[in-house]
PDB file of C-alpha atoms in Angstrom:
ATOM      1  CA  MET T   2      -0.005   0.007   0.000  1.00  0.00           C
ATOM      2  CA  ALA T   3       1.173   3.513  -0.737  1.00  0.00           C
ATOM      3  CA  GLY T   4       1.763   5.713   2.237  1.00  0.00           C
ATOM      4  CA  ARG T   5       3.967   6.445   5.229  1.00  0.00           C
ATOM      5  CA  MET T   6       4.205   3.870   8.014  1.00  0.00           C
ATOM      6  CA  PRO T   7       4.455   5.046  11.635  1.00  0.00           C
ATOM      7  CA  ASN T   8       7.867   4.824  13.281  1.00  0.00           C
ATOM      8  CA  TRP T   9       6.333   2.804  16.154  1.00  0.00           C
ATOM      9  CA  TRP T  10       4.872   0.035  13.991  1.00  0.00           C
ATOM     10  CA  ASN T  11       7.677  -2.504  14.353  1.00  0.00           C
ATOM     11  CA  ASP T  12       7.566  -2.194  18.151  1.00  0.00           C
ATOM     12  CA  ALA T  13       3.777  -2.579  18.090  1.00  0.00           C
ATOM     13  CA  HIS T  14       4.011  -5.650  15.863  1.00  0.00           C
ATOM     14  CA  ALA T  15       6.544  -7.311  18.200  1.00  0.00           C
ATOM     15  CA  PHE T  16       4.474  -6.399  21.265  1.00  0.00           C
ATOM     16  CA  LEU T  17       1.214  -7.806  19.864  1.00  0.00           C
ATOM     17  CA  LEU T  18       2.904 -10.914  18.466  1.00  0.00           C
ATOM     18  CA  ASP T  19       3.565 -11.881  22.099  1.00  0.00           C
ATOM     19  CA  ASP T  20      -0.048 -11.321  23.119  1.00  0.00           C
ATOM     20  CA  GLU T  21      -1.874 -14.539  23.989  1.00  0.00           C
ATOM     21  CA  LEU T  22      -5.162 -13.383  22.408  1.00  0.00           C
ATOM     22  CA  LEU T  23      -4.047 -11.408  19.371  1.00  0.00           C
ATOM     23  CA  GLY T  24      -0.655 -13.044  18.693  1.00  0.00           C
ATOM     24  CA  PRO T  25      -1.990 -15.773  16.341  1.00  0.00           C
ATOM     25  CA  VAL T  26      -3.862 -13.140  14.275  1.00  0.00           C
ATOM     26  CA  VAL T  27      -0.727 -10.966  14.059  1.00  0.00           C
ATOM     27  CA  GLU T  28       1.291 -13.987  12.954  1.00  0.00           C
ATOM     28  CA  ARG T  29      -1.291 -14.882  10.286  1.00  0.00           C
ATOM     29  CA  TYR T  30      -1.394 -11.410   8.699  1.00  0.00           C
ATOM     30  CA  GLY T  31       2.249 -10.473   9.083  1.00  0.00           C
ATOM     31  CA  PRO T  32       4.109  -7.248   9.760  1.00  0.00           C
ATOM     32  CA  GLU T  33       2.571  -4.987   7.095  1.00  0.00           C
ATOM     33  CA  GLY T  34       0.645  -2.274   8.866  1.00  0.00           C
ATOM     34  CA  ILE T  35      -1.260   0.961   8.890  1.00  0.00           C
ATOM     35  CA  THR T  36      -0.095   3.811   6.646  1.00  0.00           C
ATOM     36  CA  SER T  37      -0.900   7.495   6.175  1.00  0.00           C
ATOM     37  CA  ARG T  38      -1.410   9.128   2.791  1.00  0.00           C
ATOM     38  CA  ASP T  39      -0.500  12.472   4.427  1.00  0.00           C
ATOM     39  CA  ASN T  40      -3.562  14.090   2.858  1.00  0.00           C
ATOM     40  CA  LEU T  41      -5.985  15.111   5.602  1.00  0.00           C
ATOM     41  CA  PHE T  42      -8.772  16.407   3.358  1.00  0.00           C
ATOM     42  CA  GLN T  43      -8.824  13.322   1.161  1.00  0.00           C
ATOM     43  CA  THR T  44      -8.673  10.994   4.172  1.00  0.00           C
ATOM     44  CA  LEU T  45     -11.543  12.843   5.845  1.00  0.00           C
ATOM     45  CA  VAL T  46     -13.716  12.713   2.731  1.00  0.00           C
ATOM     46  CA  ARG T  47     -12.989   9.027   2.338  1.00  0.00           C
ATOM     47  CA  SER T  48     -14.017   8.393   5.937  1.00  0.00           C
ATOM     48  CA  ILE T  49     -17.284  10.310   5.425  1.00  0.00           C
ATOM     49  CA  VAL T  50     -17.971   8.198   2.322  1.00  0.00           C
ATOM     50  CA  GLY T  51     -17.439   5.081   4.446  1.00  0.00           C
ATOM     51  CA  GLN T  52     -19.692   6.046   7.357  1.00  0.00           C
ATOM     52  CA  GLN T  53     -22.301   3.329   8.103  1.00  0.00           C
ATOM     53  CA  ILE T  54     -21.861   1.410   4.831  1.00  0.00           C
ATOM     54  CA  SER T  55     -19.865  -1.665   3.847  1.00  0.00           C
ATOM     55  CA  VAL T  56     -16.237  -1.460   2.722  1.00  0.00           C
ATOM     56  CA  THR T  57     -17.265  -2.718  -0.746  1.00  0.00           C
ATOM     57  CA  ALA T  58     -19.968  -0.068  -1.167  1.00  0.00           C
ATOM     58  CA  ALA T  59     -17.646   2.653   0.125  1.00  0.00           C
ATOM     59  CA  ASP T  60     -14.903   1.639  -2.345  1.00  0.00           C
ATOM     60  CA  ALA T  61     -17.352   1.793  -5.271  1.00  0.00           C
ATOM     61  CA  ILE T  62     -18.619   5.266  -4.278  1.00  0.00           C
ATOM     62  CA  TRP T  63     -15.086   6.498  -3.657  1.00  0.00           C
ATOM     63  CA  GLY T  64     -14.078   5.364  -7.143  1.00  0.00           C
ATOM     64  CA  ARG T  65     -16.969   7.303  -8.704  1.00  0.00           C
ATOM     65  CA  LEU T  66     -16.183  10.383  -6.612  1.00  0.00           C
ATOM     66  CA  CYS T  67     -12.523  10.347  -7.673  1.00  0.00           C
ATOM     67  CA  LEU T  68     -13.604  10.004 -11.297  1.00  0.00           C
ATOM     68  CA  HIS T  69     -16.011  12.919 -10.909  1.00  0.00           C
ATOM     69  CA  LEU T  70     -13.593  15.273  -9.140  1.00  0.00           C
ATOM     70  CA  GLY T  71     -10.348  14.219 -10.820  1.00  0.00           C
ATOM     71  CA  GLU T  72      -8.583  14.830  -7.524  1.00  0.00           C
ATOM     72  CA  VAL T  73     -10.230  15.024  -4.109  1.00  0.00           C
ATOM     73  CA  THR T  74      -9.219  18.542  -3.026  1.00  0.00           C
ATOM     74  CA  PRO T  75     -11.204  21.428  -1.535  1.00  0.00           C
ATOM     75  CA  GLU T  76     -10.751  23.357  -4.808  1.00  0.00           C
ATOM     76  CA  HIS T  77     -12.124  20.539  -6.941  1.00  0.00           C
ATOM     77  CA  VAL T  78     -15.081  20.007  -4.598  1.00  0.00           C
ATOM     78  CA  LEU T  79     -15.957  23.724  -4.709  1.00  0.00           C
ATOM     79  CA  ALA T  80     -15.690  23.688  -8.503  1.00  0.00           C
ATOM     80  CA  THR T  81     -18.664  21.297  -8.610  1.00  0.00           C
ATOM     81  CA  ASP T  82     -21.893  21.226  -6.538  1.00  0.00           C
ATOM     82  CA  GLN T  83     -23.557  19.139  -3.869  1.00  0.00           C
ATOM     83  CA  GLU T  84     -26.027  17.512  -6.293  1.00  0.00           C
ATOM     84  CA  SER T  85     -23.285  16.106  -8.532  1.00  0.00           C
ATOM     85  CA  ILE T  86     -21.313  14.908  -5.504  1.00  0.00           C
ATOM     86  CA  ALA T  87     -24.473  13.120  -4.267  1.00  0.00           C
ATOM     87  CA  SER T  88     -24.946  11.568  -7.710  1.00  0.00           C
ATOM     88  CA  CYS T  89     -21.760   9.550  -7.116  1.00  0.00           C
ATOM     89  CA  GLY T  90     -23.806   7.488  -4.659  1.00  0.00           C
ATOM     90  CA  LEU T  91     -23.568   9.615  -1.543  1.00  0.00           C
ATOM     91  CA  THR T  92     -26.529  10.625   0.599  1.00  0.00           C
ATOM     92  CA  ARG T  93     -27.457  14.312   0.485  1.00  0.00           C
ATOM     93  CA  PRO T  94     -26.219  14.888   4.073  1.00  0.00           C
ATOM     94  CA  LYS T  95     -22.821  13.322   3.240  1.00  0.00           C
ATOM     95  CA  ALA T  96     -22.533  15.454   0.078  1.00  0.00           C
ATOM     96  CA  SER T  97     -23.331  18.507   2.189  1.00  0.00           C
ATOM     97  CA  TYR T  98     -20.683  17.580   4.797  1.00  0.00           C
ATOM     98  CA  ILE T  99     -18.011  17.194   2.110  1.00  0.00           C
ATOM     99  CA  PHE T 100     -18.946  20.533   0.551  1.00  0.00           C
ATOM    100  CA  GLY T 101     -18.878  22.203   3.991  1.00  0.00           C
ATOM    101  CA  LEU T 102     -15.409  20.846   4.741  1.00  0.00           C
ATOM    102  CA  ALA T 103     -14.173  22.224   1.419  1.00  0.00           C
ATOM    103  CA  GLN T 104     -15.624  25.654   2.197  1.00  0.00           C
ATOM    104  CA  ASP T 105     -13.913  25.716   5.625  1.00  0.00           C
ATOM    105  CA  ALA T 106     -10.705  23.959   4.530  1.00  0.00           C
ATOM    106  CA  ASP T 107      -8.274  26.536   5.952  1.00  0.00           C
ATOM    107  CA  ARG T 108      -9.678  26.361   9.468  1.00  0.00           C
ATOM    108  CA  LEU T 109      -9.911  22.597   9.182  1.00  0.00           C
ATOM    109  CA  MET T 110      -6.351  21.915   8.091  1.00  0.00           C
ATOM    110  CA  LYS T 111      -4.108  24.751   9.282  1.00  0.00           C
ATOM    111  CA  GLN T 112      -3.463  23.599  12.825  1.00  0.00           C
ATOM    112  CA  PRO T 113      -0.286  22.962  14.876  1.00  0.00           C
ATOM    113  CA  TRP T 114      -0.947  19.205  14.733  1.00  0.00           C
ATOM    114  CA  HIS T 115       2.409  18.091  16.148  1.00  0.00           C
ATOM    115  CA  GLN T 116       1.813  20.136  19.292  1.00  0.00           C
ATOM    116  CA  MET T 117      -1.735  18.794  19.817  1.00  0.00           C
ATOM    117  CA  THR T 118      -2.796  15.863  21.983  1.00  0.00           C
ATOM    118  CA  ASP T 119      -5.122  13.173  20.666  1.00  0.00           C
ATOM    119  CA  GLN T 120      -7.963  14.799  22.599  1.00  0.00           C
ATOM    120  CA  GLU T 121      -7.231  18.264  21.184  1.00  0.00           C
ATOM    121  CA  ILE T 122      -7.214  16.955  17.608  1.00  0.00           C
ATOM    122  CA  GLN T 123     -10.471  15.098  18.210  1.00  0.00           C
ATOM    123  CA  LYS T 124     -12.117  18.180  19.711  1.00  0.00           C
ATOM    124  CA  HIS T 125     -11.069  20.270  16.689  1.00  0.00           C
ATOM    125  CA  LEU T 126     -12.303  17.757  14.134  1.00  0.00           C
ATOM    126  CA  VAL T 127     -15.719  17.136  15.718  1.00  0.00           C
ATOM    127  CA  SER T 128     -16.417  20.889  15.571  1.00  0.00           C
ATOM    128  CA  PHE T 129     -17.126  20.372  11.830  1.00  0.00           C
ATOM    129  CA  ARG T 130     -20.433  19.070  10.496  1.00  0.00           C
ATOM    130  CA  GLY T 131     -20.234  15.448   9.440  1.00  0.00           C
ATOM    131  CA  ILE T 132     -17.286  14.595  11.698  1.00  0.00           C
ATOM    132  CA  GLY T 133     -18.314  12.650  14.750  1.00  0.00           C
ATOM    133  CA  PRO T 134     -16.170  10.821  17.324  1.00  0.00           C
ATOM    134  CA  TRP T 135     -15.754   7.727  15.088  1.00  0.00           C
ATOM    135  CA  THR T 136     -14.533   9.756  12.100  1.00  0.00           C
ATOM    136  CA  ALA T 137     -12.155  11.732  14.328  1.00  0.00           C
ATOM    137  CA  GLU T 138     -10.773   8.475  15.729  1.00  0.00           C
ATOM    138  CA  MET T 139     -10.225   7.150  12.214  1.00  0.00           C
ATOM    139  CA  MET T 140      -8.295  10.338  11.408  1.00  0.00           C
ATOM    140  CA  LEU T 141      -6.144   9.923  14.510  1.00  0.00           C
ATOM    141  CA  MET T 142      -5.355   6.395  13.350  1.00  0.00           C
ATOM    142  CA  PHE T 143      -5.096   6.659   9.567  1.00  0.00           C
ATOM    143  CA  HIS T 144      -3.850  10.202   9.062  1.00  0.00           C
ATOM    144  CA  PHE T 145      -2.034  11.253  12.215  1.00  0.00           C
ATOM    145  CA  LEU T 146      -0.790   7.690  12.974  1.00  0.00           C
ATOM    146  CA  ARG T 147      -1.365   8.101  16.711  1.00  0.00           C
ATOM    147  CA  GLN T 148      -0.434   4.814  18.313  1.00  0.00           C
ATOM    148  CA  ASP T 149      -2.976   4.214  21.055  1.00  0.00           C
ATOM    149  CA  ILE T 150      -6.446   4.799  19.556  1.00  0.00           C
ATOM    150  CA  PHE T 151      -9.263   2.295  19.959  1.00  0.00           C
ATOM    151  CA  SER T 152     -12.724   3.243  18.741  1.00  0.00           C
ATOM    152  CA  LEU T 153     -15.504   1.668  20.775  1.00  0.00           C
ATOM    153  CA  GLY T 154     -17.906   3.224  18.254  1.00  0.00           C
ATOM    154  CA  ASP T 155     -16.560   0.931  15.543  1.00  0.00           C
ATOM    155  CA  ILE T 156     -18.691  -2.186  15.165  1.00  0.00           C
ATOM    156  CA  GLY T 157     -15.820  -4.020  13.457  1.00  0.00           C
ATOM    157  CA  LEU T 158     -13.599  -3.641  16.524  1.00  0.00           C
ATOM    158  CA  ILE T 159     -16.413  -4.821  18.784  1.00  0.00           C
ATOM    159  CA  ARG T 160     -17.035  -7.887  16.607  1.00  0.00           C
ATOM    160  CA  GLY T 161     -13.346  -8.604  16.129  1.00  0.00           C
ATOM    161  CA  THR T 162     -12.771  -8.613  19.875  1.00  0.00           C
ATOM    162  CA  GLN T 163     -15.848 -10.796  20.380  1.00  0.00           C
ATOM    163  CA  ARG T 164     -14.362 -13.358  17.955  1.00  0.00           C
ATOM    164  CA  LEU T 165     -11.427 -13.648  20.378  1.00  0.00           C
ATOM    165  CA  ILE T 166     -13.549 -13.489  23.549  1.00  0.00           C
ATOM    166  CA  PRO T 167     -17.237 -14.276  22.839  1.00  0.00           C
ATOM    167  CA  GLU T 168     -18.172 -13.410  26.443  1.00  0.00           C
ATOM    168  CA  ALA T 169     -17.377  -9.744  25.793  1.00  0.00           C
ATOM    169  CA  GLU T 170     -20.961  -8.653  25.169  1.00  0.00           C
ATOM    170  CA  THR T 171     -20.801  -4.898  25.855  1.00  0.00           C
ATOM    171  CA  LYS T 172     -18.632  -2.019  24.624  1.00  0.00           C
ATOM    172  CA  GLU T 173     -17.387  -1.596  28.170  1.00  0.00           C
ATOM    173  CA  GLN T 174     -16.199  -5.201  28.286  1.00  0.00           C
ATOM    174  CA  VAL T 175     -14.495  -4.819  24.910  1.00  0.00           C
ATOM    175  CA  GLY T 176     -12.815  -1.623  26.135  1.00  0.00           C
ATOM    176  CA  ALA T 177     -11.569  -3.432  29.218  1.00  0.00           C
ATOM    177  CA  ILE T 178     -10.059  -6.215  27.085  1.00  0.00           C
ATOM    178  CA  ALA T 179      -8.404  -3.630  24.801  1.00  0.00           C
ATOM    179  CA  GLU T 180      -6.506  -2.245  27.811  1.00  0.00           C
ATOM    180  CA  ARG T 181      -4.125  -5.208  27.460  1.00  0.00           C
ATOM    181  CA  TRP T 182      -2.979  -3.835  24.078  1.00  0.00           C
ATOM    182  CA  LYS T 183      -1.839  -0.436  25.427  1.00  0.00           C
ATOM    183  CA  PRO T 184       0.169   1.502  24.293  1.00  0.00           C
ATOM    184  CA  TYR T 185      -0.430   0.041  20.800  1.00  0.00           C
ATOM    185  CA  ARG T 186      -4.213  -0.135  20.541  1.00  0.00           C
ATOM    186  CA  THR T 187      -4.123   1.379  17.033  1.00  0.00           C
ATOM    187  CA  ALA T 188      -2.148  -1.635  15.826  1.00  0.00           C
ATOM    188  CA  ALA T 189      -4.445  -3.981  17.764  1.00  0.00           C
ATOM    189  CA  ALA T 190      -7.432  -2.417  15.960  1.00  0.00           C
ATOM    190  CA  TRP T 191      -5.676  -2.942  12.612  1.00  0.00           C
ATOM    191  CA  TYR T 192      -5.401  -6.690  13.293  1.00  0.00           C
ATOM    192  CA  LEU T 193      -8.903  -7.000  14.761  1.00  0.00           C
ATOM    193  CA  TRP T 194     -10.351  -5.620  11.501  1.00  0.00           C
ATOM    194  CA  ARG T 195      -8.377  -8.257   9.592  1.00  0.00           C
ATOM    195  CA  ILE T 196     -10.189 -11.007  11.528  1.00  0.00           C
ATOM    196  CA  LEU T 197     -13.431  -9.856   9.892  1.00  0.00           C
ATOM    197  CA  ASP T 198     -12.012  -8.865   6.501  1.00  0.00           C
ATOM    198  CA  PRO T 199      -8.566  -9.984   5.313  1.00  0.00           C
ATOM    199  CA  VAL T 200      -8.367  -6.908   3.037  1.00  0.00           C
ATOM    200  CA  PRO T 201      -6.549  -4.128   4.930  1.00  0.00           C
ATOM    201  CA  VAL T 202      -8.646  -1.128   5.968  1.00  0.00           C
ATOM    202  CA  GLU T 203      -7.543   2.159   4.440  1.00  0.00           C
ATOM    203  CA  TYR T 204      -8.744   5.751   4.312  1.00  0.00           C
TER     204      TYR T 204
END
């Protein structure tokens, strides 16, 4: 996959390989890991496309959107309109969120990211329409490559953990199990998704 790997990935891989629960999954899928495309706007739009739909459906819509825009940039979004964005297969609210992010791109993207904590980045992102806690967590993982993010709002992570421990029936129980994967819960999430779908998740 194209993209920049985090400098902590090898340590995370070694750490999780030794984990009694997740180790066999890590061994099966190998050391290749999460990467960042270093393009916040594109990654955000891709995550909005993927909200509450299957990976297959999201990939198809994303392909049509890229074809329509040429390149997924604020300028290219603003050069079209919400109706034509929606015609790529997006709901009207999602088309409106994408258009809104393009209109407010400077405030969205010009931040001192390296000085900000995970919580500060999340607070900034969720101040924009269409970005909820789950989307902000995906950005922390897939764009900023923060190493200890685990989204309890992600049904895939809940189900992946339940495959390992079927007794974990609630989000709270899943969160408690995920504590064992600190400080590399981002990497743990990466492997949990692979349990459900061998194709790597990307945004």
